[in-house]
Short mmCIF file of C-alpha atoms and ligand atoms in Angstrom, two decimals:
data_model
loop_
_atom_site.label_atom_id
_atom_site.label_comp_id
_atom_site.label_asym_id
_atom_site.label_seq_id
_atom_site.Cartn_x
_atom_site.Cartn_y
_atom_site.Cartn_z
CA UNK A 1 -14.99 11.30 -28.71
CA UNK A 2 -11.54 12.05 -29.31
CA UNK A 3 -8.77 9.58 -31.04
CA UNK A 4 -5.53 10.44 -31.05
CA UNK A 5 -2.44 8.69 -32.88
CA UNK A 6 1.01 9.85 -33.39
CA UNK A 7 3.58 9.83 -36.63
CA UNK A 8 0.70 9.16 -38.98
CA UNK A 9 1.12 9.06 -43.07
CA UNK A 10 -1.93 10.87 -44.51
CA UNK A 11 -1.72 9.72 -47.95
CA UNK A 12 -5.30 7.20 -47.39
CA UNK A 13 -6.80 10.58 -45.82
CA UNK A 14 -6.37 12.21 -49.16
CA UNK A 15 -7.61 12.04 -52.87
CA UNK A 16 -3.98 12.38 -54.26
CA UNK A 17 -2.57 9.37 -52.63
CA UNK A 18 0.66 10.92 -52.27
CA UNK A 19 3.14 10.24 -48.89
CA UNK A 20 2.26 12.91 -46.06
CA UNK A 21 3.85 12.19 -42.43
CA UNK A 22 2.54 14.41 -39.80
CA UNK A 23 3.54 14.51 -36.21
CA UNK A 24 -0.15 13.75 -34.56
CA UNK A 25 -4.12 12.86 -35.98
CA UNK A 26 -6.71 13.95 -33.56
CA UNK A 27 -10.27 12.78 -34.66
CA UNK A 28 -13.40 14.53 -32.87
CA UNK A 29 -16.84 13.24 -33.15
CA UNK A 30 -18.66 15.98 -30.93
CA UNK A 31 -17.56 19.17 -31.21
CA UNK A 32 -19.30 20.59 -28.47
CA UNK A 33 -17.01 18.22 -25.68
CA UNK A 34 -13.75 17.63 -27.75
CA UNK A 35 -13.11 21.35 -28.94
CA UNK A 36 -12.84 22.73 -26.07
CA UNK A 37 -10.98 20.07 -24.62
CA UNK A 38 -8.67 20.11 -27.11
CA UNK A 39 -8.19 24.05 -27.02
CA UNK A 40 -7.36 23.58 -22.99
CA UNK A 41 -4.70 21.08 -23.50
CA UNK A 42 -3.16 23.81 -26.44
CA UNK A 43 -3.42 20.85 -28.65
CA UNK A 44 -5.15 23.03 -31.28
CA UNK A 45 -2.70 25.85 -31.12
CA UNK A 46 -0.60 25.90 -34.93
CA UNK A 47 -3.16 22.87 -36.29
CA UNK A 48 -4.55 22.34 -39.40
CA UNK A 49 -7.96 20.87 -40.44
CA UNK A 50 -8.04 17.82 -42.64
CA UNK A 51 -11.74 16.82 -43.83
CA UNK A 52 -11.99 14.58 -46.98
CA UNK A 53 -8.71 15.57 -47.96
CA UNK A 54 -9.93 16.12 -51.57
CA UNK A 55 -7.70 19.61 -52.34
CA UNK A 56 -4.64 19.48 -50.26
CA UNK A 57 -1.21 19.07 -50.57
CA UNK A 58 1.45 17.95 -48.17
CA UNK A 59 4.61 19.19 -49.65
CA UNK A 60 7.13 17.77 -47.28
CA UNK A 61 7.18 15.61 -44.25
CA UNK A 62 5.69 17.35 -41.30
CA UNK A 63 6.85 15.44 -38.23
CA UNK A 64 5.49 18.71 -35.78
CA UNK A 65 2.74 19.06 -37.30
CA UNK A 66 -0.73 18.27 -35.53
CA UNK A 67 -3.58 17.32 -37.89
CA UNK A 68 -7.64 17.92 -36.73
CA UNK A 69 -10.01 15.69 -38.25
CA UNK A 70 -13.64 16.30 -37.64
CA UNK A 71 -15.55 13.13 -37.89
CA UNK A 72 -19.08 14.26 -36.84
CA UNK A 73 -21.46 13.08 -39.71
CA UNK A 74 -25.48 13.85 -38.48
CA UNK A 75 -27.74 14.98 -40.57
CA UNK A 76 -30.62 16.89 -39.89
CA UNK A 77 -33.75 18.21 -41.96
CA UNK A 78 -35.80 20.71 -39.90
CA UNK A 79 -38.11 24.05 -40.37
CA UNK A 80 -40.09 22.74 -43.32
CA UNK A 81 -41.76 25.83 -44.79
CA UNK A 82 -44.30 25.73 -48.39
CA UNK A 83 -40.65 27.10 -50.51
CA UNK A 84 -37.70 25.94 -48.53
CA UNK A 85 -36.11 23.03 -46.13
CA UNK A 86 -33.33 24.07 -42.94
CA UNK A 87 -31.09 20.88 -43.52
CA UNK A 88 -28.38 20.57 -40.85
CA UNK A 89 -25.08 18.77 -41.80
CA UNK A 90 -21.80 18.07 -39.28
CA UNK A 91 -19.12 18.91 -40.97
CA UNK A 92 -17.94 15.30 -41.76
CA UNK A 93 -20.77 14.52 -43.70
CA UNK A 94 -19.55 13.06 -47.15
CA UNK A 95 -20.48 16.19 -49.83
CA UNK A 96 -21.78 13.84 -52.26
CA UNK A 97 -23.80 11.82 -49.86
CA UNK A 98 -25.64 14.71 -48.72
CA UNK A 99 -26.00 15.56 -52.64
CA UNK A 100 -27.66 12.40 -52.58
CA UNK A 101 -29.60 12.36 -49.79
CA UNK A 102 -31.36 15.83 -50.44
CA UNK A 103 -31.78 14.81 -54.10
CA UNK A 104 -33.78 11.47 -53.05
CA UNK A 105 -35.75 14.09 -50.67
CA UNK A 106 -36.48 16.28 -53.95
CA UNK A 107 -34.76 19.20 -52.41
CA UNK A 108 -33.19 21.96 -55.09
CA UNK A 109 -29.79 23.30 -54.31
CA UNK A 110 -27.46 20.93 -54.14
CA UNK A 111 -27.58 18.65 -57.46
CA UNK A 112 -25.09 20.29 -59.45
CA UNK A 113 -22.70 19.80 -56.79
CA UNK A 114 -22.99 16.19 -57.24
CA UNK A 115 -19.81 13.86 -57.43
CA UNK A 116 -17.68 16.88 -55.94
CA UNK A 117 -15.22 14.55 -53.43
CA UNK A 118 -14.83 15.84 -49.67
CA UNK A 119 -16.43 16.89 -46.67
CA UNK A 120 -19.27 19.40 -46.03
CA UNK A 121 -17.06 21.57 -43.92
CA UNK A 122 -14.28 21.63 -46.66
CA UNK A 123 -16.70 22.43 -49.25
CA UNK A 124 -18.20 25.67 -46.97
CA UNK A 125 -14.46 26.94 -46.75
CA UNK A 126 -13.50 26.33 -50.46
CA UNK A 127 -17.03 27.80 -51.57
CA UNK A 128 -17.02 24.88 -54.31
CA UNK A 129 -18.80 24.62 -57.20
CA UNK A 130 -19.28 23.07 -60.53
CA UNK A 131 -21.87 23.37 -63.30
CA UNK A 132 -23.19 26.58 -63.07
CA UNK A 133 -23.87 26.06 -58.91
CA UNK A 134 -21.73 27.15 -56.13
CA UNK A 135 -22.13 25.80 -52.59
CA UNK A 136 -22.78 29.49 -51.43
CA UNK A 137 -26.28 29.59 -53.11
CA UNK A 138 -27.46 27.24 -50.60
CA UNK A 139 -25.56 28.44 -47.22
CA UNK A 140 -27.60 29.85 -44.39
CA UNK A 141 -24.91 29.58 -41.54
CA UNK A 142 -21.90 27.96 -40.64
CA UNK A 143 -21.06 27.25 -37.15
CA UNK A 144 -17.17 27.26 -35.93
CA UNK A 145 -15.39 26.55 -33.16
CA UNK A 146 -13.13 29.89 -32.79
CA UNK A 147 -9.16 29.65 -31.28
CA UNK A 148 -9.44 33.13 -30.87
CA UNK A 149 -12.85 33.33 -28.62
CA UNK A 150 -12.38 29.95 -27.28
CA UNK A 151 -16.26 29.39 -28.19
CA UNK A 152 -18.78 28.35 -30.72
CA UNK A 153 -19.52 31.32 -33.30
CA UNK A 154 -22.30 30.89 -36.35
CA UNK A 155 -21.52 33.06 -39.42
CA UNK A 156 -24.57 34.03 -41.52
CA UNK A 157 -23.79 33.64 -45.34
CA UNK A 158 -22.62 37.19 -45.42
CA UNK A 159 -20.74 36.79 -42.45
CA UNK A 160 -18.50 33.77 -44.97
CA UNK A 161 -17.94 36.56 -47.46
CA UNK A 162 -18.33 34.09 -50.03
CA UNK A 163 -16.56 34.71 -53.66
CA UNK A 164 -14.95 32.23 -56.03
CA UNK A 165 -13.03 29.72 -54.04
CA UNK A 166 -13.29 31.63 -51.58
CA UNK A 167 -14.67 32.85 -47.62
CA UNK A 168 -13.44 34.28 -44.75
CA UNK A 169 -12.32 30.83 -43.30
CA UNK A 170 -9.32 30.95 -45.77
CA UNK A 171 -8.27 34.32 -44.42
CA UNK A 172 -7.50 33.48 -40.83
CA UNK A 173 -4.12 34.29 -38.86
CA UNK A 174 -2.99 30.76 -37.66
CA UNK A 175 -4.03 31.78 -33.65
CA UNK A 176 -7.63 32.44 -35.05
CA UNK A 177 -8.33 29.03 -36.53
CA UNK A 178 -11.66 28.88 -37.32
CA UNK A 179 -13.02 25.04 -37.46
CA UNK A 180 -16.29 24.46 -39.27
CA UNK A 181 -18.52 22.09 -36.87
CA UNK A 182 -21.73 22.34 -38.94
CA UNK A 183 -23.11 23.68 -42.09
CA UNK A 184 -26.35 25.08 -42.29
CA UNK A 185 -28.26 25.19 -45.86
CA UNK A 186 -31.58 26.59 -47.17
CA UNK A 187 -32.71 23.85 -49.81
CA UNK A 188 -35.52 24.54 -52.09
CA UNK A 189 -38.80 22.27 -52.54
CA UNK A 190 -40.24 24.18 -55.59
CA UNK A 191 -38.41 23.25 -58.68
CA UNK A 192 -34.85 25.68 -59.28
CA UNK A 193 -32.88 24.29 -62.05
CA UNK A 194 -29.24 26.19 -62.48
CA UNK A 195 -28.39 25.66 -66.25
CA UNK A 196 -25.65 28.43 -66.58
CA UNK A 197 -23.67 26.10 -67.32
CA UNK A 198 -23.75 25.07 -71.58
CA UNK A 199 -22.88 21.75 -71.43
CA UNK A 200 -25.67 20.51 -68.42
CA UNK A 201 -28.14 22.93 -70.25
CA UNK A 202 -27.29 20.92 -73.44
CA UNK A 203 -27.31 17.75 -71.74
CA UNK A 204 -30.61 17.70 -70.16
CA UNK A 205 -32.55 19.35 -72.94
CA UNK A 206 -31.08 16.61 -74.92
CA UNK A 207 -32.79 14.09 -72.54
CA UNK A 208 -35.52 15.65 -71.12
CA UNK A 209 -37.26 18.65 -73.96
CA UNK A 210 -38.17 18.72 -77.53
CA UNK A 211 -34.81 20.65 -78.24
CA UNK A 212 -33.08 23.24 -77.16
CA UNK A 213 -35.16 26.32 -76.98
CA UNK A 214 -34.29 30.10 -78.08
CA UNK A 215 -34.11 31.63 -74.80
CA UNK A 216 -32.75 30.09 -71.45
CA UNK A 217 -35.48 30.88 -69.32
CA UNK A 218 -37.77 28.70 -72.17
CA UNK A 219 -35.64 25.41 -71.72
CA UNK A 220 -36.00 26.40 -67.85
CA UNK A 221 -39.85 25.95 -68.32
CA UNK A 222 -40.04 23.02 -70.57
CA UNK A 223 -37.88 21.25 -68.47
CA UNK A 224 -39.88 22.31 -64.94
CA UNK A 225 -43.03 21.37 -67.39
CA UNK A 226 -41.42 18.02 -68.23
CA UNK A 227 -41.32 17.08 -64.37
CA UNK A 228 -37.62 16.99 -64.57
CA UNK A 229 -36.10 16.31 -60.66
CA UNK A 230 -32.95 17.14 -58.64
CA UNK A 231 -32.06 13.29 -59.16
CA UNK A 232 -32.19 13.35 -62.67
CA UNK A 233 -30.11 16.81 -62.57
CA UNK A 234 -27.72 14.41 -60.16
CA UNK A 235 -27.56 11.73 -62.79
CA UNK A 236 -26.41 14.08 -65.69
CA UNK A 237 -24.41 15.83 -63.85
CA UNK A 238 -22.39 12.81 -62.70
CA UNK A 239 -22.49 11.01 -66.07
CA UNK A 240 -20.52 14.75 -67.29
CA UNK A 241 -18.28 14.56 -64.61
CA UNK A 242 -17.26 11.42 -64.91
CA UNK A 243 -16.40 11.60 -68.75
CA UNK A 244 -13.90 14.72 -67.94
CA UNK A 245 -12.27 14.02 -64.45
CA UNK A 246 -10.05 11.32 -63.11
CA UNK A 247 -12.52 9.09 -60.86
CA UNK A 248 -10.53 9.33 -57.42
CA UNK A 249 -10.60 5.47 -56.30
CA UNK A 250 -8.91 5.15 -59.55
CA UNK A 251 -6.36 7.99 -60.25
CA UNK A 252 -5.07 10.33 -57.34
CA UNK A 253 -5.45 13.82 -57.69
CA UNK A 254 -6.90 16.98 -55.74
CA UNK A 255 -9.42 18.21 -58.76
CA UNK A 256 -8.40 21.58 -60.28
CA UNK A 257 -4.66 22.20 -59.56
CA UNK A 258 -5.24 26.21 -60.47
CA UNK A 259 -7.87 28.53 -60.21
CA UNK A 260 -9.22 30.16 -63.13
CA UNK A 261 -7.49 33.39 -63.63
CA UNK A 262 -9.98 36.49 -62.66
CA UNK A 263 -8.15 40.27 -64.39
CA UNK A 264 -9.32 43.37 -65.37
CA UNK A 265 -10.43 44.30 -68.69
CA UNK A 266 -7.36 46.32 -69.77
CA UNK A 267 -5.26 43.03 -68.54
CA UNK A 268 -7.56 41.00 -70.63
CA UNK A 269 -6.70 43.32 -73.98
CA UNK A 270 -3.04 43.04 -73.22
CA UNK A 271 -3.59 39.07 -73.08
CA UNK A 272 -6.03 39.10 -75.60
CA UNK A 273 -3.59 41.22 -78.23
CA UNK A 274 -0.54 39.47 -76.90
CA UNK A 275 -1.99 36.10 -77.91
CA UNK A 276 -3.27 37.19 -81.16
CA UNK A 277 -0.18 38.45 -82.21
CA UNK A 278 1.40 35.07 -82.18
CA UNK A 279 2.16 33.49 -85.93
CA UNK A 280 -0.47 31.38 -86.67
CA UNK A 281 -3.14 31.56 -84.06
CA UNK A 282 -6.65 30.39 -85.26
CA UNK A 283 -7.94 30.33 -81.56
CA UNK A 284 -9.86 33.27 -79.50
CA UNK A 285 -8.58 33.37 -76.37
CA UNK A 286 -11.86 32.55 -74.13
CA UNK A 287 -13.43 34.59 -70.87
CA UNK A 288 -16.18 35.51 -69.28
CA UNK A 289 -17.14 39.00 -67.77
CA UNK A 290 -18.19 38.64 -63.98
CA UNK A 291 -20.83 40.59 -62.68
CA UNK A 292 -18.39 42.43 -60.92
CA UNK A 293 -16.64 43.20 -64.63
CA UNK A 294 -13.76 41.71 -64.11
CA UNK A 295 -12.55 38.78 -66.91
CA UNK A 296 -12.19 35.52 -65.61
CA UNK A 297 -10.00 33.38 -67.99
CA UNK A 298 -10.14 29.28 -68.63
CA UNK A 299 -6.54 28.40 -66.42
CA UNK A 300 -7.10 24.79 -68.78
CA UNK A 301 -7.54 26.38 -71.65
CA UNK A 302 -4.35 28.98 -70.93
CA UNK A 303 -2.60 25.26 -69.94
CA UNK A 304 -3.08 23.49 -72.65
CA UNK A 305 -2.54 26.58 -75.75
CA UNK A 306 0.66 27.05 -73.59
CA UNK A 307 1.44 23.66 -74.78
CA UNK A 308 2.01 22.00 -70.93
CA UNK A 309 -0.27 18.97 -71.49
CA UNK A 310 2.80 16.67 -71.85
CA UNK A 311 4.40 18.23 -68.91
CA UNK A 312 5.45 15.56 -66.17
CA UNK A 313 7.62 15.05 -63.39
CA UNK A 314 8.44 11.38 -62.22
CA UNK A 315 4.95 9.84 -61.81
CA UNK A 316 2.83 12.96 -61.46
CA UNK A 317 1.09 14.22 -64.65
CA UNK A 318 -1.56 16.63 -66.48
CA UNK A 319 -5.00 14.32 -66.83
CA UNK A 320 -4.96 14.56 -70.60
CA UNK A 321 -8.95 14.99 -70.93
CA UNK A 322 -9.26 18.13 -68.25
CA UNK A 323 -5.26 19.86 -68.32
CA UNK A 324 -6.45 21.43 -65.08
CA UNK A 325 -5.61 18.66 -62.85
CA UNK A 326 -2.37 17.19 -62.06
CA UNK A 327 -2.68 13.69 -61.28
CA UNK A 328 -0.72 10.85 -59.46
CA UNK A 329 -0.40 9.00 -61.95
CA UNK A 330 1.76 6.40 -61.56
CA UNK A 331 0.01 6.02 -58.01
CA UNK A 332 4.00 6.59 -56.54
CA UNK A 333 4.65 10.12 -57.30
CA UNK A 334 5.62 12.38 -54.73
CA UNK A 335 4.47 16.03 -53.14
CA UNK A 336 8.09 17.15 -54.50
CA UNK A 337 7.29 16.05 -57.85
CA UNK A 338 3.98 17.26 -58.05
CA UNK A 339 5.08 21.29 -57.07
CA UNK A 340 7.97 20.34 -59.88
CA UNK A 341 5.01 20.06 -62.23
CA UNK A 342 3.11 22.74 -60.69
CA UNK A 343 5.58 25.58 -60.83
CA UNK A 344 6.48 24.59 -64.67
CA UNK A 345 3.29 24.89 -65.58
CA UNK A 346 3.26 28.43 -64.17
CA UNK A 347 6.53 29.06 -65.63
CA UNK A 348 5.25 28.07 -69.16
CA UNK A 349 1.68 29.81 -68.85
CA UNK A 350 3.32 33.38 -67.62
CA UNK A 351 5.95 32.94 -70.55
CA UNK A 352 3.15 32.49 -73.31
CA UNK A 353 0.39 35.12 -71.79
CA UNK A 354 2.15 36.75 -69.03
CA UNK A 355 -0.71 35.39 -66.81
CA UNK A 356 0.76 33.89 -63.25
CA UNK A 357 -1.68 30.84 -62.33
CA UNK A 358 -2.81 30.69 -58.96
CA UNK A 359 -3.32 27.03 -56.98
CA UNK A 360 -7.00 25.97 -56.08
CA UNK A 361 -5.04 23.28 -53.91
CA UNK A 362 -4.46 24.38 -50.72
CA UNK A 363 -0.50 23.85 -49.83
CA UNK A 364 0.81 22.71 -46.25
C1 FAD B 401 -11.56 14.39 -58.65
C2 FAD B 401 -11.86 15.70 -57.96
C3 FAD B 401 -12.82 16.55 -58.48
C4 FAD B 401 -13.11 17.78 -57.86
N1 FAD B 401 -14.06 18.58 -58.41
C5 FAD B 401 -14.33 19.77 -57.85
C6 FAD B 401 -15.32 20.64 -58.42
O1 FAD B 401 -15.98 20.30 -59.39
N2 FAD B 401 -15.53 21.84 -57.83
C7 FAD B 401 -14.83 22.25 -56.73
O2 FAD B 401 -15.08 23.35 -56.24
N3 FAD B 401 -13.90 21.44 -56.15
C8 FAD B 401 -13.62 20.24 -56.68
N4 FAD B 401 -12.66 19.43 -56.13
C9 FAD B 401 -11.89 19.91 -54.97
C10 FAD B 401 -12.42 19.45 -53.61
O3 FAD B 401 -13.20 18.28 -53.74
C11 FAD B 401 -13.22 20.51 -52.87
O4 FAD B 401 -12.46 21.68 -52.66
C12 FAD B 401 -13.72 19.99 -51.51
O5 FAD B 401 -14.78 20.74 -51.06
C13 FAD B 401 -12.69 19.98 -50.41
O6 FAD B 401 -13.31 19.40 -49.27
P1 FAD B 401 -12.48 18.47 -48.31
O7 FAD B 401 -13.37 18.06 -47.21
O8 FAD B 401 -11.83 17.38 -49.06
O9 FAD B 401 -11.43 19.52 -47.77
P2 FAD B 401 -9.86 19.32 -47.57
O10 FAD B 401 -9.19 19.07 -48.87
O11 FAD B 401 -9.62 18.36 -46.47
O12 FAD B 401 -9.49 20.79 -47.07
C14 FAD B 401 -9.56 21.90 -47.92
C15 FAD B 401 -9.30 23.18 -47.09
O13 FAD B 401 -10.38 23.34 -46.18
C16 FAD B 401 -9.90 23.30 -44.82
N5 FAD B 401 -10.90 22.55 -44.06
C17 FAD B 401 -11.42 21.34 -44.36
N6 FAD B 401 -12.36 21.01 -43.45
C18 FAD B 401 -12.40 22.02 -42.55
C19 FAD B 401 -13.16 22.27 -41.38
N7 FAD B 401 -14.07 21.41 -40.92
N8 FAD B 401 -12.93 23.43 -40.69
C20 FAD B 401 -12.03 24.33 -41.14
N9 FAD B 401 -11.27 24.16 -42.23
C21 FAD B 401 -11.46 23.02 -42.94
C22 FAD B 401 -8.55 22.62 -44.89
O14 FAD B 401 -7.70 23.01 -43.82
C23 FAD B 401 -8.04 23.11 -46.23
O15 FAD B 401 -7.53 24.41 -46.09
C24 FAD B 401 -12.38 18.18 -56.70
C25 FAD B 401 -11.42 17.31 -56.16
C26 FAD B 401 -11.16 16.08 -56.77
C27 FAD B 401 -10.13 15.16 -56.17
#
């Protein structure tokens, strides 16, 4: 079914709360009717897709500006084989519901994306992740709805050339519009904890083993031994989010304002030298080498030893425990105020590393 409404403010549809006009909303509910529908009436032409609204940005009042919201939300589990589960999900399906749902099914694959806000379909084209788990581990397909074919296309997982942040949905020329119907995912039954990440590794051996063990792959086992379960993965991982980030029926905000910096090694020396040159400086700059050996940097640690934490513009702000995101504080701020904020911050961080922060948040 399709709804349509004209000269619509968006600020309800997303997690910053912040004043966003556009021209028309069009909900769908069934892709396969309302696409193609849509495409014939050139309703689609120059759009842009909305799901949970969790990481976007309306800068400015948008008054020609046509809005697609998919609001398809099945779920189906199918293919059951002795290793893995084919679950199904329309690309309105609520990310953390789905975390949810899989977890009470004991599925692996999704639990360390728990409490990430937004849609399925926004989550395959950001490629999110959190806590040592991206979204990509789990993808088997994506299916679209292509401007440029006028027809249904399914991209494998290599065919979403998945990297940080990243696939080949956020590389489209405006008359290709790609719109993600469905999201295909390969879950695991057998137990598959992801502990890259120190502070969940920490946290659950804390709960759940005698200690922390030497080696990584020996808290792995004690842990698998111990019978602990995607839901009680879910439950830490939640309990760590919500200690850090700004709980989004509370404070508006899109998560991480910038993406973590990714340079080559010689950039990382010059940063690295640069920073240690500077009177006083107890701190080592932190990174981590990628397996493709590039450095990725910490854009909230850069942030806050570039001393922007008390940055603010009107009623937007940093969020004091996680620098990274800018937040509506007030609840009144404004898009203007918030890419004040945004591009002082990058002023301040390229003047104390010569390191130019990129935005996570996608801008319209
Ligand atoms: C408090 C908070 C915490 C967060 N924590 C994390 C985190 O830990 N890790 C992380 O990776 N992200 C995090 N985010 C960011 C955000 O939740 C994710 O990027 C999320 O997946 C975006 O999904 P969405 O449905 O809200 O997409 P939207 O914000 O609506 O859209 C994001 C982009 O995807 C496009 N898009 C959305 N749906 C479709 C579709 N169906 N077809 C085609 N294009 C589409 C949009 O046009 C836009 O370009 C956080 C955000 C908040 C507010």
């Amino acid at each position: 079914m399709i709804r349509l409404r004209e000269n619509t403010d968006l600020k309800e549809m997303t997690t910053f709360g912040l004043p966003a006009l556009c021209g028309r909303l069009v909900e769908f509910s069934d892709p396969e009717t309302d696409l193609p529908e849509l495409d014939r009436q050139g309703i689609l032409d120059g759009a842009v897709v909305l799901g949970g609204g969790s990481n976007m940005l309306f800068t400015a009042p948008a008054p020609d500006l046509t809005v697609i919201h998919p609001v398809n939300t099945g779920v189906r589990f199918s293919s059951r084989t002795e290793d893995t589960v084919i679950v199904t999900a329309d690309a309105g399906v609520t990310l953390d519901d789905l975390c949810r749902q899989t977890c009470e099914s004991r599925l692996w694959g999704l639990e360390n994306l728990s409490g990430i806000p937004g849609h399925i379909g926004g989550a395959a084209v950001q490629n999110v992740g959190a806590y040592g788990a991206e979204l990509s581990d789990a993808v088997e397909s994506v299916t679209c709805y292509s401007l440029k074919s006028h027809g249904f296309v399914t991209f494998t997982k290599d065919d979403c050339r998945y990297g940080y942040r990243d696939s080949v949905f956020k590389h489209q020329h405006q008359d290709e519009m790609l719109i993600v119907c469905r999201v295909t995912l390969r879950l695991r039954v057998t137990p598959d904890l992801k502990l890259g990440y120190k502070g969940l590794r920490d946290a659950l051996c804390e709960k759940f083993a005698s200690g922390k063990n030497a080696s990584f792959q020996a808290d792995i086992e004690e842990l698998t031994a111990n019978g602990v379960s995607p839901m009680a993965v879910r439950e830490t991982v939640v309990a760590l989010r919500d200690s850090k980030l700004p709980a989004p029926s509370e404070t508006g905000s899109a998560g991480s304002f910038f993406k973590n910096p990714v340079v080559t090694t010689g950039e990382l020396e010059r940063v690295i030298s640069h920073w240690n040159e500077k009177e006083g400086n107890t701190h080592p700059l932190p990174y981590h080498i990628t397996s493709d050996g590039m450095a990725k940097l910490s854009a909230a640690w850069l942030i806050d030893k570039a001393g922007c934490k008390t940055l603010a513009e009107g009623g937007a702000a940093l969020w004091q425990s996680q620098p990274l995101v800018i937040v509506n504080l007030t609840g009144d701020a404004t898009a203007e105020e918030v890419v004040k904020l945004e591009k002082a911050i990058i002023r301040q961080v390229e003047s104390v590393f010569g390191v130019t922060l990129s935005p996570e948040v996608i801008h319209i």
